Coordinates of N, CA and C and ligand atoms in Angstrom, one line a residue:
X1 N -203.1 -44.5 59.6 CA -203.0 -43.9 58.2 C -202.6 -45.0 57.3
X2 N -203.4 -45.0 56.2 CA -203.1 -46.1 55.1 C -202.0 -45.6 54.2
X3 N -201.8 -46.3 53.2 CA -200.7 -46.0 52.3 C -200.8 -44.6 51.6
X4 N -199.8 -43.9 51.5 CA -199.8 -42.6 50.8 C -198.9 -42.6 49.6
X5 N -199.4 -41.9 48.5 CA -198.7 -41.9 47.2 C -198.2 -40.4 47.0
X6 N -196.9 -40.3 46.7 CA -196.4 -39.0 46.5 C -195.9 -39.0 45.0
X7 N -196.6 -38.4 44.1 CA -196.3 -38.5 42.7 C -195.8 -37.2 42.1
X8 N -194.7 -37.2 41.5 CA -194.1 -36.0 40.9 C -194.4 -35.9 39.4
X9 N -195.0 -34.9 39.0 CA -195.3 -34.6 37.6 C -194.3 -33.5 37.1
X10 N -193.2 -33.9 36.5 CA -192.2 -32.9 36.0 C -192.7 -32.1 34.8
X11 N -193.8 -32.6 34.2 CA -194.3 -31.9 33.0 C -193.1 -31.8 31.9
X12 N -193.1 -30.7 31.1 CA -192.1 -30.6 30.1 C -190.9 -29.7 30.6
X13 N -190.3 -30.2 31.7 CA -189.2 -29.4 32.3 C -188.0 -30.3 32.4
X14 N -186.8 -29.7 32.5 CA -185.6 -30.4 32.9 C -184.7 -30.7 31.7
X15 N -183.5 -31.1 32.1 CA -182.5 -31.6 31.1 C -181.7 -32.6 31.8
X16 N -180.7 -33.3 31.1 CA -180.0 -34.4 31.7 C -179.3 -34.0 33.0
X17 N -178.8 -32.7 33.0 CA -178.0 -32.3 34.2 C -178.9 -32.0 35.4
X18 N -180.0 -31.2 35.1 CA -180.9 -30.8 36.2 C -181.6 -32.1 36.7
X19 N -182.0 -33.0 35.8 CA -182.7 -34.2 36.3 C -181.8 -35.0 37.2
X20 N -180.5 -35.1 36.9 CA -179.6 -35.9 37.7 C -179.5 -35.3 39.1
X21 N -179.4 -33.9 39.2 CA -179.4 -33.3 40.5 C -180.6 -33.6 41.3
X22 N -181.8 -33.4 40.6 CA -183.1 -33.6 41.2 C -183.3 -35.0 41.8
X23 N -183.0 -36.0 40.9 CA -183.2 -37.4 41.4 C -182.2 -37.8 42.5
X24 N -181.0 -37.2 42.4 CA -180.0 -37.6 43.5 C -180.5 -37.0 44.8
X25 N -181.1 -35.8 44.8 CA -181.6 -35.2 46.0 C -182.8 -36.1 46.6
X26 N -183.6 -36.6 45.7 CA -184.7 -37.4 46.1 C -184.2 -38.7 46.6
X27 N -183.3 -39.3 45.9 CA -182.7 -40.6 46.2 C -182.2 -40.6 47.7
X28 N -181.5 -39.5 48.0 CA -180.9 -39.4 49.3 C -181.9 -39.5 50.5
X29 N -183.1 -39.0 50.2 CA -184.0 -38.9 51.4 C -185.2 -40.0 51.4
X30 N -185.5 -40.5 50.2 CA -186.6 -41.5 50.2 C -186.1 -42.9 50.6
X31 N -186.7 -43.4 51.6 CA -186.3 -44.8 52.1 C -187.4 -45.8 51.7
X32 N -187.0 -47.0 51.7 CA -188.0 -48.1 51.5 C -189.1 -48.0 52.5
X33 N -190.3 -47.9 52.1 CA -191.4 -47.8 53.1 C -192.6 -48.4 52.4
X34 N -193.1 -49.5 52.9 CA -194.2 -50.2 52.3 C -195.5 -49.3 52.3
X35 N -195.5 -48.3 53.1 CA -196.7 -47.5 53.2 C -196.6 -46.1 52.5
X36 N -195.5 -45.9 51.8 CA -195.4 -44.7 51.0 C -194.8 -45.1 49.6
X37 N -195.6 -44.7 48.6 CA -195.1 -45.0 47.2 C -194.7 -43.6 46.6
X38 N -193.4 -43.5 46.3 CA -193.0 -42.3 45.6 C -192.8 -42.6 44.1
X39 N -193.5 -41.8 43.3 CA -193.5 -42.0 41.8 C -193.0 -40.8 41.1
X40 N -192.0 -40.9 40.2 CA -191.5 -39.8 39.5 C -191.9 -39.9 38.0
X41 N -192.5 -38.9 37.5 CA -193.0 -38.9 36.1 C -192.2 -37.8 35.3
X42 N -191.1 -38.2 34.7 CA -190.3 -37.3 33.9 C -190.9 -37.3 32.5
X43 N -190.4 -36.3 31.6 CA -190.8 -36.4 30.2 C -190.3 -37.7 29.6
X44 N -191.0 -38.1 28.5 CA -190.6 -39.4 27.9 C -189.1 -39.6 27.6
X45 N -188.5 -38.5 27.1 CA -187.1 -38.7 26.7 C -186.2 -39.0 27.9
X46 N -186.6 -38.7 29.1 CA -185.8 -38.9 30.3 C -186.2 -40.1 31.2
X47 N -187.2 -40.9 30.7 CA -187.6 -42.0 31.5 C -186.5 -43.0 31.7
X48 N -185.7 -43.3 30.7 CA -184.6 -44.3 30.9 C -183.5 -43.7 31.8
X49 N -183.3 -42.4 31.7 CA -182.2 -41.8 32.5 C -182.6 -41.9 34.0
X50 N -183.9 -41.6 34.3 CA -184.3 -41.7 35.7 C -184.4 -43.2 36.2
X51 N -184.9 -44.0 35.2 CA -184.9 -45.5 35.6 C -183.5 -45.9 36.0
X52 N -182.5 -45.4 35.4 CA -181.1 -45.9 35.7 C -180.6 -45.2 37.0
X53 N -181.0 -44.0 37.2 CA -180.4 -43.2 38.4 C -181.2 -43.4 39.7
X54 N -182.5 -43.8 39.6 CA -183.3 -43.8 40.9 C -183.0 -45.0 41.7
X55 N -183.2 -44.9 43.0 CA -183.1 -46.1 43.9 C -184.3 -47.0 43.7
X56 N -184.2 -48.2 44.3 CA -185.3 -49.2 44.2 C -186.5 -48.7 45.0
X57 N -186.4 -47.7 45.8 CA -187.6 -47.3 46.6 C -188.5 -46.4 45.8
X58 N -188.1 -46.0 44.6 CA -188.8 -45.0 43.8 C -189.4 -45.7 42.6
X59 N -190.6 -45.4 42.2 CA -191.2 -46.0 41.0 C -191.3 -44.9 39.9
X60 N -191.5 -45.3 38.7 CA -191.5 -44.4 37.5 C -192.8 -44.4 36.8
X61 N -193.2 -43.2 36.4 CA -194.5 -43.1 35.6 C -194.2 -42.2 34.4
X62 N -195.0 -42.5 33.4 CA -195.0 -41.6 32.2 C -196.2 -40.6 32.4
X63 N -196.1 -39.5 31.6 CA -197.1 -38.4 31.7 C -198.2 -38.6 30.7
X64 N -198.2 -39.6 29.8 CA -199.2 -39.8 28.8 C -198.9 -41.1 28.1
X65 N -199.9 -41.5 27.3 CA -199.8 -42.8 26.6 C -200.7 -42.6 25.4
X66 N -200.3 -43.3 24.3 CA -201.2 -43.2 23.1 C -202.5 -43.9 23.3
X67 N -203.5 -43.4 22.6 CA -204.8 -44.1 22.7 C -204.9 -45.3 21.7
X68 N -203.8 -45.5 21.0 CA -203.7 -46.6 20.0 C -202.6 -47.6 20.4
X69 N -202.8 -48.8 20.0 CA -201.9 -49.9 20.3 C -200.5 -49.7 19.7
X70 N -200.5 -49.5 18.4 CA -199.2 -49.3 17.7 C -199.6 -48.8 16.3
X71 N -198.5 -48.7 15.4 CA -198.8 -48.4 14.0 C -198.5 -46.9 13.6
X72 N -199.3 -46.5 12.7 CA -199.1 -45.2 12.0 C -199.6 -44.1 12.8
X73 N -198.9 -43.7 13.9 CA -199.3 -42.7 14.8 C -198.1 -41.8 15.1
X74 N -197.6 -41.1 14.1 CA -196.4 -40.4 14.2 C -196.3 -39.5 15.5
X75 N -195.2 -39.7 16.2 CA -195.0 -38.9 17.4 C -195.6 -39.4 18.7
X76 N -196.3 -40.6 18.6 CA -196.9 -41.1 19.8 C -196.1 -42.2 20.5
X77 N -196.4 -42.5 21.8 CA -195.7 -43.5 22.5 C -196.7 -44.5 23.1
X78 N -196.6 -45.7 22.8 CA -197.6 -46.7 23.1 C -197.4 -47.3 24.5
X79 N -198.4 -47.9 25.0 CA -198.4 -48.6 26.4 C -197.4 -49.7 26.3
X80 N -197.3 -50.4 25.2 CA -196.3 -51.6 25.2 C -194.9 -51.1 25.2
X81 N -194.7 -49.9 24.7 CA -193.3 -49.3 24.7 C -192.9 -48.9 26.2
X82 N -193.9 -48.4 26.8 CA -193.7 -48.0 28.3 C -193.4 -49.3 29.1
X83 N -194.2 -50.3 28.8 CA -194.1 -51.5 29.6 C -192.7 -52.1 29.3
X84 N -192.3 -52.0 28.0 CA -191.0 -52.6 27.6 C -189.8 -52.0 28.4
X85 N -189.9 -50.7 28.7 CA -188.7 -50.1 29.4 C -189.0 -50.1 30.9
X86 N -190.0 -50.8 31.4 CA -190.3 -51.0 32.8 C -190.8 -49.8 33.5
X87 N -191.7 -49.1 32.9 CA -192.4 -48.0 33.5 C -193.5 -48.6 34.3
X88 N -193.8 -48.1 35.5 CA -194.8 -48.6 36.4 C -196.2 -48.0 36.3
X89 N -196.2 -46.6 36.2 CA -197.5 -45.9 36.2 C -197.6 -45.0 35.0
X90 N -198.8 -44.5 34.7 CA -199.0 -43.5 33.7 C -200.1 -42.5 34.1
X91 N -199.8 -41.2 33.9 CA -200.8 -40.2 34.2 C -201.7 -40.1 33.0
X92 N -203.0 -40.1 33.2 CA -204.0 -40.1 32.1 C -205.0 -39.0 32.4
X93 N -205.3 -38.2 31.3 CA -206.4 -37.2 31.5 C -206.0 -36.0 32.3
X94 N -204.7 -35.7 32.3 CA -204.3 -34.5 33.0 C -205.1 -33.3 32.4
X95 N -205.4 -32.3 33.2 CA -206.2 -31.2 32.6 C -205.5 -30.5 31.5
X96 N -204.1 -30.5 31.5 CA -203.4 -29.8 30.4 C -203.6 -30.6 29.1
X97 N -203.7 -31.9 29.2 CA -204.0 -32.8 28.0 C -205.4 -32.6 27.6
X98 N -206.3 -32.5 28.6 CA -207.7 -32.3 28.2 C -207.9 -31.0 27.4
X99 N -207.2 -29.9 28.0 CA -207.4 -28.6 27.4 C -206.6 -28.3 26.2
X100 N -205.3 -28.8 26.1 CA -204.4 -28.4 25.0 C -204.4 -29.4 23.9
X101 N -204.7 -30.7 24.2 CA -204.5 -31.7 23.2 C -205.8 -32.5 23.0
X102 N -206.9 -31.9 23.4 CA -208.2 -32.5 23.1 C -208.4 -33.9 23.5
X103 N -207.8 -34.2 24.7 CA -208.1 -35.5 25.3 C -209.5 -35.5 25.9
X104 N -210.4 -36.1 25.1 CA -211.8 -36.1 25.6 C -212.0 -37.3 26.5
X105 N -213.2 -37.4 27.1 CA -213.4 -38.6 28.0 C -213.3 -39.9 27.2
X106 N -213.7 -39.8 25.9 CA -213.7 -41.1 25.1 C -212.2 -41.5 24.8
X107 N -211.4 -40.5 24.5 CA -209.9 -40.8 24.3 C -209.3 -41.3 25.6
X108 N -209.7 -40.6 26.7 CA -209.1 -41.0 28.0 C -209.5 -42.4 28.4
X109 N -210.7 -42.8 28.0 CA -211.1 -44.2 28.3 C -210.3 -45.2 27.5
X110 N -210.0 -44.9 26.3 CA -209.1 -45.8 25.5 C -207.7 -45.9 26.1
X111 N -207.2 -44.7 26.5 CA -205.9 -44.7 27.2 C -205.9 -45.5 28.4
X112 N -207.0 -45.4 29.2 CA -207.1 -46.1 30.5 C -207.1 -47.6 30.2
X113 N -207.8 -48.0 29.2 CA -207.9 -49.4 28.9 C -206.5 -50.0 28.4
X114 N -205.8 -49.2 27.6 CA -204.5 -49.6 27.1 C -203.5 -49.6 28.2
X115 N -203.6 -48.7 29.1 CA -202.6 -48.8 30.2 C -202.8 -50.1 30.9
X116 N -204.0 -50.5 31.2 CA -204.2 -51.8 31.9 C -203.7 -53.0 31.1
X117 N -204.0 -52.9 29.8 CA -203.6 -54.0 28.9 C -202.1 -54.2 28.9
X118 N -201.4 -53.1 29.2 CA -199.9 -53.1 29.2 C -199.3 -53.1 30.7
X119 N -200.1 -53.5 31.6 CA -199.7 -53.6 33.0 C -199.1 -52.3 33.6
X120 N -199.7 -51.2 33.2 CA -199.3 -49.9 33.7 C -200.4 -49.5 34.7
X121 N -200.1 -48.9 35.8 CA -201.2 -48.4 36.7 C -201.5 -47.0 36.3
X122 N -202.8 -46.8 35.8 CA -203.1 -45.4 35.4 C -203.4 -44.5 36.6
X123 N -203.0 -43.3 36.5 CA -203.3 -42.2 37.5 C -204.3 -41.3 36.7
X124 N -205.6 -41.6 37.0 CA -206.6 -40.9 36.2 C -207.0 -39.5 36.8
X125 N -206.7 -38.5 36.1 CA -206.9 -37.1 36.6 C -208.3 -36.6 36.2
X126 N -209.0 -36.1 37.2 CA -210.3 -35.4 37.0 C -210.3 -34.1 37.8
X127 N -211.2 -33.2 37.4 CA -211.3 -32.0 38.1 C -212.1 -30.9 37.4
X128 N -212.6 -30.0 38.1 CA -213.5 -29.0 37.5 C -212.7 -27.7 37.3
X129 N -213.2 -26.9 36.4 CA -212.6 -25.6 36.1 C -213.1 -24.6 37.1
X130 N -212.6 -23.4 37.1 CA -213.0 -22.3 38.0 C -214.4 -22.0 37.8
X131 N -214.8 -21.8 36.5 CA -216.2 -21.4 36.2 C -217.2 -22.5 36.7
X132 N -216.8 -23.8 36.5 CA -217.6 -24.9 36.9 C -217.8 -24.9 38.5
X133 N -216.7 -24.6 39.2 CA -216.8 -24.5 40.6 C -217.7 -23.3 41.0
X134 N -217.5 -22.2 40.4 CA -218.3 -21.0 40.8 C -219.8 -21.2 40.5
X135 N -220.1 -22.0 39.5 CA -221.5 -22.1 39.1 C -222.1 -23.4 39.7
X136 N -221.4 -23.9 40.7 CA -221.9 -25.1 41.5 C -222.0 -26.4 40.7
X137 N -221.1 -26.5 39.7 CA -221.1 -27.8 38.9 C -220.1 -28.8 39.3
X138 N -219.3 -28.5 40.4 CA -218.1 -29.4 40.7 C -218.5 -30.8 40.7
X139 N -219.5 -31.2 41.5 CA -219.8 -32.6 41.7 C -220.4 -33.2 40.4
X140 N -221.1 -32.5 39.7 CA -221.7 -33.1 38.4 C -220.6 -33.3 37.4
X141 N -219.6 -32.4 37.4 CA -218.5 -32.6 36.4 C -217.7 -33.8 36.8
X142 N -217.4 -33.9 38.1 CA -216.6 -35.0 38.6 C -217.3 -36.3 38.3
X143 N -218.6 -36.3 38.5 CA -219.4 -37.5 38.3 C -219.4 -37.9 36.8
X144 N -219.5 -37.0 35.9 CA -219.6 -37.4 34.5 C -218.2 -37.8 34.0
X145 N -217.1 -37.2 34.6 CA -215.8 -37.6 34.2 C -215.5 -39.1 34.6
X146 N -215.9 -39.4 35.8 CA -215.7 -40.8 36.3 C -216.6 -41.8 35.6
X147 N -217.9 -41.4 35.6 CA -218.8 -42.4 35.0 C -218.5 -42.7 33.6
X148 N -218.0 -41.7 32.8 CA -217.8 -42.0 31.4 C -216.6 -43.0 31.3
X149 N -215.7 -43.0 32.2 CA -214.6 -44.0 32.1 C -215.1 -45.4 32.5
X150 N -215.8 -45.4 33.6 CA -216.3 -46.7 34.2 C -217.2 -47.3 33.1
X151 N -218.1 -46.5 32.5 CA -219.1 -47.1 31.6 C -218.5 -47.5 30.2
X152 N -217.4 -46.8 29.9 CA -216.8 -47.2 28.6 C -215.9 -48.4 28.8
X153 N -215.3 -48.5 30.0 CA -214.4 -49.6 30.2 C -215.1 -50.6 31.2
X154 N -214.5 -50.9 32.4 CA -215.1 -51.7 33.3 C -214.7 -51.3 34.7
X155 N -215.7 -51.4 35.7 CA -215.3 -51.0 37.0 C -214.2 -51.8 37.6
X156 N -214.1 -53.0 37.2 CA -213.0 -53.9 37.7 C -211.6 -53.3 37.5
X157 N -211.5 -52.6 36.4 CA -210.1 -52.0 36.1 C -209.7 -51.0 37.2
X158 N -210.7 -50.5 37.9 CA -210.4 -49.5 38.9 C -209.8 -50.1 40.2
X159 N -209.8 -51.5 40.2 CA -209.2 -52.2 41.4 C -207.7 -52.0 41.4
X160 N -207.1 -51.7 40.2 CA -205.7 -51.4 40.0 C -205.5 -50.1 39.4
X161 N -206.0 -49.1 39.9 CA -205.9 -47.7 39.3 C -205.8 -46.7 40.5
X162 N -205.5 -45.5 40.1 CA -205.4 -44.4 41.1 C -206.2 -43.3 40.5
X163 N -206.9 -42.5 41.3 CA -207.6 -41.3 40.8 C -206.9 -40.1 41.4
X164 N -206.7 -39.1 40.6 CA -206.1 -37.8 41.2 C -207.2 -36.7 41.0
X165 N -207.7 -36.2 42.1 CA -208.6 -35.0 42.0 C -207.7 -33.8 41.8
X166 N -207.8 -33.1 40.7 CA -207.0 -31.9 40.4 C -208.0 -30.8 40.0
X167 N -208.4 -29.9 40.9 CA -209.2 -28.8 40.4 C -208.4 -27.9 39.5
X168 N -208.9 -27.7 38.3 CA -208.1 -27.0 37.3 C -207.6 -25.6 37.8
X169 N -208.5 -25.0 38.6 CA -208.2 -23.6 39.1 C -207.0 -23.7 40.2
X170 N -206.6 -24.8 40.6 CA -205.6 -24.9 41.6 C -204.3 -25.4 41.0
X171 N -204.3 -25.8 39.7 CA -203.0 -26.3 39.1 C -202.1 -25.2 38.6
X172 N -201.0 -25.1 39.3 CA -199.9 -24.2 38.9 C -200.3 -22.7 39.2
X173 N -201.3 -22.5 40.0 CA -201.8 -21.2 40.3 C -201.3 -20.7 41.7
X174 N -200.9 -21.6 42.5 CA -200.5 -21.2 43.9 C -201.7 -21.3 44.8
X175 N -202.9 -21.5 44.2 CA -204.1 -21.5 44.9 C -204.5 -23.0 45.2
X176 N -204.6 -23.4 46.5 CA -204.9 -24.8 46.8 C -206.3 -24.9 47.2
X177 N -206.9 -26.0 46.9 CA -208.2 -26.3 47.5 C -207.9 -26.5 49.0
X178 N -208.8 -26.1 49.9 CA -208.6 -26.3 51.3 C -208.7 -27.8 51.6
X179 N -208.1 -28.3 52.6 CA -208.3 -29.8 52.9 C -209.7 -30.2 53.0
X180 N -210.6 -29.3 53.5 CA -212.0 -29.6 53.6 C -212.7 -29.7 52.2
X181 N -212.3 -28.7 51.3 CA -212.9 -28.7 50.0 C -212.5 -30.0 49.2
X182 N -211.2 -30.3 49.3 CA -210.7 -31.5 48.7 C -211.4 -32.8 49.2
X183 N -211.4 -32.8 50.6 CA -212.0 -34.0 51.2 C -213.5 -34.2 50.8
X184 N -214.2 -33.1 50.6 CA -215.6 -33.2 50.2 C -215.7 -33.9 48.8
X185 N -214.8 -33.4 47.9 CA -214.9 -34.0 46.5 C -214.4 -35.5 46.6
X186 N -213.4 -35.8 47.4 CA -212.9 -37.2 47.5 C -214.0 -38.1 48.0
X187 N -214.7 -37.6 49.0 CA -215.8 -38.4 49.6 C -216.8 -38.7 48.5
X188 N -217.1 -37.7 47.7 CA -218.1 -37.8 46.6 C -217.6 -38.8 45.6
X189 N -216.3 -38.8 45.3 CA -215.8 -39.7 44.3 C -216.1 -41.1 44.8
X190 N -215.8 -41.4 46.1 CA -216.1 -42.7 46.6 C -217.6 -43.0 46.5
X191 N -218.5 -42.0 46.8 CA -219.9 -42.3 46.7 C -220.3 -42.6 45.3
X192 N -219.7 -41.9 44.3 CA -220.1 -42.2 42.9 C -219.7 -43.7 42.6
X193 N -218.5 -44.1 43.0 CA -218.0 -45.4 42.7 C -218.7 -46.5 43.4
X194 N -219.3 -46.2 44.6 CA -220.0 -47.1 45.5 C -221.1 -47.9 44.7
X195 N -221.7 -47.1 43.8 CA -222.9 -47.7 43.1 C -222.4 -48.9 42.2
X196 N -221.1 -48.8 41.8 CA -220.6 -49.9 40.9 C -219.9 -51.0 41.7
X197 N -219.2 -50.6 42.7 CA -218.5 -51.6 43.5 C -218.0 -51.0 44.8
X198 N -218.6 -51.5 45.9 CA -218.3 -50.9 47.2 C -216.8 -51.1 47.7
X199 N -216.3 -52.3 47.3 CA -214.9 -52.5 47.8 C -213.9 -51.6 47.0
X200 N -214.1 -51.5 45.7 CA -213.3 -50.6 45.0 C -213.4 -49.1 45.4
X201 N -214.7 -48.8 45.7 CA -215.0 -47.4 46.1 C -214.2 -47.0 47.4
X202 N -214.2 -48.0 48.3 CA -213.5 -47.7 49.6 C -212.0 -47.8 49.5
X203 N -211.5 -48.6 48.6 CA -210.1 -48.9 48.6 C -209.2 -48.1 47.6
X204 N -209.9 -47.6 46.6 CA -209.0 -46.9 45.5 C -208.3 -45.7 46.1
X205 N -207.0 -45.6 45.8 CA -206.3 -44.4 46.3 C -206.8 -43.1 45.5
X206 N -207.1 -42.1 46.2 CA -207.5 -40.8 45.6 C -206.5 -39.8 46.0
X207 N -205.7 -39.3 45.1 CA -204.7 -38.2 45.4 C -205.3 -36.9 45.1
X208 N -204.8 -35.9 45.8 CA -205.1 -34.5 45.5 C -204.0 -33.8 44.8
X209 N -204.3 -33.0 43.8 CA -203.3 -32.3 43.0 C -203.8 -30.9 42.8
X210 N -202.8 -29.9 43.0 CA -203.2 -28.5 42.8 C -202.4 -27.7 43.8
X211 N -201.2 -27.2 43.4 CA -200.4 -26.4 44.2 C -200.0 -27.0 45.6
X212 N -199.8 -28.3 45.6 CA -199.4 -28.9 46.8 C -197.9 -28.5 47.0
X213 N -197.6 -28.2 48.3 CA -196.2 -27.8 48.6 C -195.8 -28.3 50.0
X214 N -194.6 -27.9 50.4 CA -194.1 -28.4 51.7 C -194.9 -27.9 52.8
X215 N -195.5 -26.7 52.7 CA -196.2 -26.1 53.8 C -197.7 -26.7 53.9
X216 N -198.3 -27.0 52.8 CA -199.7 -27.4 52.9 C -200.0 -28.9 52.9
X217 N -198.9 -29.7 52.6 CA -199.1 -31.1 52.3 C -199.6 -31.9 53.5
X218 N -199.1 -31.6 54.7 CA -199.5 -32.4 55.8 C -201.0 -32.3 56.1
X219 N -201.5 -31.0 56.1 CA -202.9 -30.8 56.4 C -203.8 -31.5 55.3
X220 N -203.3 -31.5 54.1 CA -204.1 -32.2 53.1 C -204.1 -33.7 53.3
X221 N -202.9 -34.3 53.5 CA -202.8 -35.7 53.7 C -203.4 -36.3 55.0
X222 N -203.7 -35.4 55.9 CA -204.3 -35.8 57.1 C -205.7 -36.2 56.9
X223 N -206.4 -35.7 55.9 CA -207.8 -36.0 55.7 C -208.0 -37.4 55.3
X224 N -209.1 -38.0 55.8 CA -209.3 -39.4 55.7 C -209.4 -40.0 54.3
X225 N -209.9 -39.1 53.4 CA -210.0 -39.7 52.0 C -209.0 -39.1 51.0
X226 N -207.9 -38.5 51.5 CA -206.9 -38.0 50.7 C -205.7 -38.9 50.9
X227 N -205.3 -39.7 49.8 CA -204.3 -40.7 49.9 C -203.0 -40.3 49.3
X228 N -202.7 -39.0 49.4 CA -201.4 -38.5 48.8 C -201.6 -37.4 47.8
X229 N -200.5 -37.1 47.1 CA -200.6 -35.9 46.2 C -200.0 -36.2 44.8
X230 N -200.5 -35.5 43.9 CA -199.9 -35.4 42.5 C -199.3 -34.0 42.5
X231 N -198.0 -33.9 42.4 CA -197.3 -32.6 42.6 C -196.6 -32.1 41.3
X232 N -197.0 -31.0 40.9 CA -196.3 -30.4 39.7 C -195.2 -29.5 40.1
X233 N -195.4 -28.2 40.1 CA -194.4 -27.2 40.4 C -193.4 -27.6 41.5
X234 N -193.9 -27.9 42.6 CA -193.1 -28.2 43.8 C -192.2 -29.4 43.6
X235 N -192.5 -30.3 42.6 CA -191.7 -31.5 42.5 C -190.4 -31.2 41.7
X236 N -190.3 -30.0 41.2 CA -189.1 -29.6 40.4 C -188.0 -29.1 41.4
X237 N -188.4 -28.9 42.6 CA -187.4 -28.4 43.6 C -187.2 -29.6 44.6
X238 N -186.0 -30.1 44.5 CA -185.7 -31.4 45.3 C -186.0 -31.2 46.8
X239 N -185.6 -30.1 47.4 CA -185.8 -29.9 48.8 C -187.3 -29.8 49.1
X240 N -188.0 -29.1 48.3 CA -189.5 -28.9 48.5 C -190.2 -30.3 48.4
X241 N -189.8 -31.0 47.4 CA -190.4 -32.3 47.1 C -190.1 -33.3 48.3
X242 N -188.9 -33.2 48.8 CA -188.5 -34.0 50.0 C -189.4 -33.6 51.2
X243 N -189.6 -32.3 51.3 CA -190.5 -31.9 52.5 C -191.9 -32.5 52.4
X244 N -192.4 -32.6 51.2 CA -193.7 -33.2 51.0 C -193.6 -34.7 51.3
X245 N -192.6 -35.3 50.9 CA -192.4 -36.7 51.2 C -192.3 -36.9 52.7
X246 N -191.5 -36.0 53.4 CA -191.4 -36.1 54.8 C -192.7 -35.9 55.6
X247 N -193.5 -35.0 55.0 CA -194.8 -34.8 55.7 C -195.6 -36.1 55.6
X248 N -195.5 -36.8 54.5 CA -196.2 -38.2 54.4 C -195.6 -39.1 55.4
X249 N -194.2 -39.1 55.4 CA -193.5 -40.0 56.3 C -193.9 -39.8 57.8
X250 N -194.1 -38.5 58.2 CA -194.4 -38.3 59.6 C -195.8 -38.7 59.9
X251 N -196.7 -38.6 58.9 CA -198.1 -39.1 59.2 C -198.1 -40.6 59.2
X252 N -197.4 -41.3 58.4 CA -197.3 -42.8 58.4 C -196.8 -43.3 59.7
X253 N -195.8 -42.5 60.2 CA -195.1 -43.0 61.5 C -195.9 -42.6 62.7
X254 N -196.9 -41.8 62.6 CA -197.6 -41.3 63.8 C -198.3 -42.4 64.6
Ligands
LIG1 C1 -200.2 -31.0 38.2 O1 -199.7 -30.5 37.1 O2 -200.6 -32.1 38.2 C2 -200.1 -30.1 39.4 C3 -200.8 -30.5 40.4 O3 -199.4 -29.0 39.3 P1 -199.1 -28.0 40.5 O4 -198.6 -28.8 41.7 O5 -198.0 -27.1 39.9 O6 -200.3 -27.2 40.8

């Protein structure tokens, strides 16, 4: 089993008190392990709180980044600001941003480029809607989402990036893609990237996201092309998140 990534997306949840309880619960159970990367992505306002409270075994990510470098962009947070406070990762192109904040593929490509310019590792989210899956468009949607970023930026940037396959119909719905359904898409993602660079295609971590929980995580992470999970709802419950982490730990130690 290669390296596994367990990424928590707290979305717009929490407060100072609940965050402290949650991170303490995770701190207690996450140990230094070169083969498991645990990343916590709190809301912007709590990045420094979690940076202070977390142990050195845990990394920090932001949930978004501005598509602009700096300047007159009221309410935005730039890549250089995230780098300044020592954030490691940034989620880009989450389906909630695509749907609610008009993050188009062009905007996402700018964010992806700026993440790299500021030494942040982007976790690029892609995924099809329920209607797209039902009408047999899953693979073409995935292909156009990936290709648009590769062709607007550079394939080389993917050598230091993560992809998260998140079928929109599985996010926050309690409905999970089966390990086989997810594996099929992950394999296709590698095939799409193979045309540009075979080393990057075979080595880029591809996470699955969509109602991952303590009970289904091990079966998902067992698949050859699933390199961990991006976890929303279940990451807000310390014990459940630790269960997911422990599923990864047991696979790594097998
Ligand atoms: C997410 O928001 O990235 C996500 C996967 O959410 P959930 O785990 O709640 O489906």
